[in-house]
Coordinates of C-alpha atoms in Angstrom, one line a residue:
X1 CA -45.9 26.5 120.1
X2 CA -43.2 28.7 118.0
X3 CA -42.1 32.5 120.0
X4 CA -45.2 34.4 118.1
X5 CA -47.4 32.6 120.2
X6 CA -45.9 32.4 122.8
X7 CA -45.5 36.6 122.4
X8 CA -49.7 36.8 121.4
X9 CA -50.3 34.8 124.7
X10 CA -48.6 36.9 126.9
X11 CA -49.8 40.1 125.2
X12 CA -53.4 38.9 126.2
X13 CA -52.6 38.2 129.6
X14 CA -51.0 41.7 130.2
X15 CA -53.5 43.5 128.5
X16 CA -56.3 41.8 130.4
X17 CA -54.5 42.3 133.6
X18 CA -53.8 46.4 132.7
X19 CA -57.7 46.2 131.8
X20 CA -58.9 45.0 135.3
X21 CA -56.5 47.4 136.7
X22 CA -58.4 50.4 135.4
X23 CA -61.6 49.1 136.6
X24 CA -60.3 48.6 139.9
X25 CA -58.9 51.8 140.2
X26 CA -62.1 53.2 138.9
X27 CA -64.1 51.3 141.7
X28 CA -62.1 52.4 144.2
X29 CA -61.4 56.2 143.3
X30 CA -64.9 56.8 141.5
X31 CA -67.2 54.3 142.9
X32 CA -68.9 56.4 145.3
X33 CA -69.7 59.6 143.1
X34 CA -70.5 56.6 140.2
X35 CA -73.2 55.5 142.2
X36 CA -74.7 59.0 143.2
X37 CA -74.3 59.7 139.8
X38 CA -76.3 56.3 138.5
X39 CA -78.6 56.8 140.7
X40 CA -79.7 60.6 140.0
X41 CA -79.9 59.2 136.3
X42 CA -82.2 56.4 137.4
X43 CA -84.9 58.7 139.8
X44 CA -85.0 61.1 136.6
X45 CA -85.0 57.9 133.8
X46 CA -86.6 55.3 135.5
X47 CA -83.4 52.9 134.4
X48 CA -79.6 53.1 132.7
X49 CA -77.7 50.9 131.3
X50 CA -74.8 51.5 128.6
X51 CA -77.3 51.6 125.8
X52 CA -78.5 54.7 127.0
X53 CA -75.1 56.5 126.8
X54 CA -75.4 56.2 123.2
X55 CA -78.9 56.5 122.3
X56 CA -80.8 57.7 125.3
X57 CA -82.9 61.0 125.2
X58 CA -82.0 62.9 127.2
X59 CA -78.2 61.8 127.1
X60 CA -77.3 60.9 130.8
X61 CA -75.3 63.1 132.5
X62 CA -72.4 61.3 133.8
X63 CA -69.0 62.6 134.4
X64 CA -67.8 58.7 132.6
X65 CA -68.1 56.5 130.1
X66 CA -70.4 53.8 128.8
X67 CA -67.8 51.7 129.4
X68 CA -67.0 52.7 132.9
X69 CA -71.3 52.3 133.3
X70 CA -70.3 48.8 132.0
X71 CA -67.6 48.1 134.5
X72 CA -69.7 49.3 137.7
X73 CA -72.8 46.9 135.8
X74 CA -70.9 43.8 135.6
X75 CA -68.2 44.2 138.6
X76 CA -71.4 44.9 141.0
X77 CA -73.3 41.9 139.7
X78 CA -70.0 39.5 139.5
X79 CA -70.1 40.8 143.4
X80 CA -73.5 40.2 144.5
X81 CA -73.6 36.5 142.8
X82 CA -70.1 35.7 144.1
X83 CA -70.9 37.1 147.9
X84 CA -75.2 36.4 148.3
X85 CA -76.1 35.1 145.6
X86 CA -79.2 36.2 143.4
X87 CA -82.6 36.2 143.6
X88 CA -84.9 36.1 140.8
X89 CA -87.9 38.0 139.5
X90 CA -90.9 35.4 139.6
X91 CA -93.0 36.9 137.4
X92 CA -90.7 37.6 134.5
X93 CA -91.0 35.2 131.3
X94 CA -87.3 35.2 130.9
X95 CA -84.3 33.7 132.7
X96 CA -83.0 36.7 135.1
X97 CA -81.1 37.6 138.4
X98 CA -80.9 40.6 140.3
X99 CA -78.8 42.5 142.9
X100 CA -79.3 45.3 145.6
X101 CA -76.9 47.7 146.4
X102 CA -77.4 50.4 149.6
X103 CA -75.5 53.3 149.7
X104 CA -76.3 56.9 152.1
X105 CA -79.7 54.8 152.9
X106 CA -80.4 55.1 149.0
X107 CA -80.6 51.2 147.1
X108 CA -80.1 50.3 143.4
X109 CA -81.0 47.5 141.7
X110 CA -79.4 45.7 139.0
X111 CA -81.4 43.8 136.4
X112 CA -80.4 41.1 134.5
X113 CA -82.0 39.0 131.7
X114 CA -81.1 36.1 129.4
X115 CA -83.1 35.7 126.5
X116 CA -81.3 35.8 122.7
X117 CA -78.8 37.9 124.7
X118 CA -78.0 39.5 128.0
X119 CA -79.1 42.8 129.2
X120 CA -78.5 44.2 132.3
X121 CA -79.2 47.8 134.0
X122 CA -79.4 49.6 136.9
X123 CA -83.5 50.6 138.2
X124 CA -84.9 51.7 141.5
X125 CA -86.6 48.7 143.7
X126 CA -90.3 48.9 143.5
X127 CA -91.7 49.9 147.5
X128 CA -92.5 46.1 147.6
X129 CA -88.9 44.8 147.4
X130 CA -87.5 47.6 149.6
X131 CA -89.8 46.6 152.6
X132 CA -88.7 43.0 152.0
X133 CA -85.1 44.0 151.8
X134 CA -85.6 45.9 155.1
X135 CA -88.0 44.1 157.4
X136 CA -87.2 40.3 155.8
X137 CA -85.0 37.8 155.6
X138 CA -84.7 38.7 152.1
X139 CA -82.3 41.7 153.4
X140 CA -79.5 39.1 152.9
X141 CA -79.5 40.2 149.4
X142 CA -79.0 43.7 150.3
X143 CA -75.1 44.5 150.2
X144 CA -73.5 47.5 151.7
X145 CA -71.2 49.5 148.6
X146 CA -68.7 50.2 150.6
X147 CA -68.0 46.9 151.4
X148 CA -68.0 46.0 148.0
X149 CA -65.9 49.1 147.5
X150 CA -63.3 47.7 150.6
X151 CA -64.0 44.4 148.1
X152 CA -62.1 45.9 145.4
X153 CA -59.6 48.0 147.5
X154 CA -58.1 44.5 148.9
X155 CA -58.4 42.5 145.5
X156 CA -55.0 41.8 144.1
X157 CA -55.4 41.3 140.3
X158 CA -52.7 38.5 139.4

């Protein structure tokens, strides 16, 4: 391996670690009015995901990005796998997992699915899954934000 590599390897490792830096420090400064925020969108919507930043009508009203949406998406579902694991939606044709996150007594769901691609989004639990969440042992898959907000607080990125 001759010093340009050496120099393109490095450059990759410091740029992904700047990278995860930002989305930490968006987590833990932004998390909170993030989810408030995704979840106003989804009562009014029905569901949001970083398509809809782009091409949704109305436009959501977010004070962030698509790619900030995108960081809350995939750090909260890397979290819910990592921490309880995932259940799945029985009735859906395609290979998918979810996640449920409570916050100020209010839960969002993230929805994943794995067909040619992966899409993922945030949605509402149906009145079904909340009284399971709440009343069954299914509640394991419930996870409190601010502990995955503490999560991310105590996370050294290396």
């Amino acid at each position: 391996m001759n010093k340009d590599d050496d120099l393109k390897i490095k450059s990759f490792f410091e740029e992904r670690k700047r990278r995860e830096e930002m989305e930490k420090d968006f987590i833990i400064h932004q998390g909170c009015a993030a989810f408030e925020e995704i979840l106003k969108e989804v009562k009014e919507r029905g569901s949001l995901n970083e398509a809809d930043m782009y091409y949704g009508i109305p436009t959501p009203q977010l004070s962030f990005s698509e790619v900030e949406l995108g960081y809350m998406l995939t750090s909260m579902m890397e979290y819910a796998t990592n921490h309880v694991g995932n259940p799945v939606d029985e009735e859906s044709e395609f290979e998918n997992k979810r996640a449920f996150f409570e916050h100020k007594k209010e839960i969002l769901q993230i929805y994943e699915v794995r067909g040619q691609g992966t899409d993922s989004w945030f949605e509402e639990p149906n009145e079904e899954t909340i009284n399971k969440l709440n009343n069954t042992a299914y509640g394991v898959y419930l996870i409190q934000f601010d502990d995955f907000i503490n999560y991310y607080k105590n996370k050294v990125i290396k």
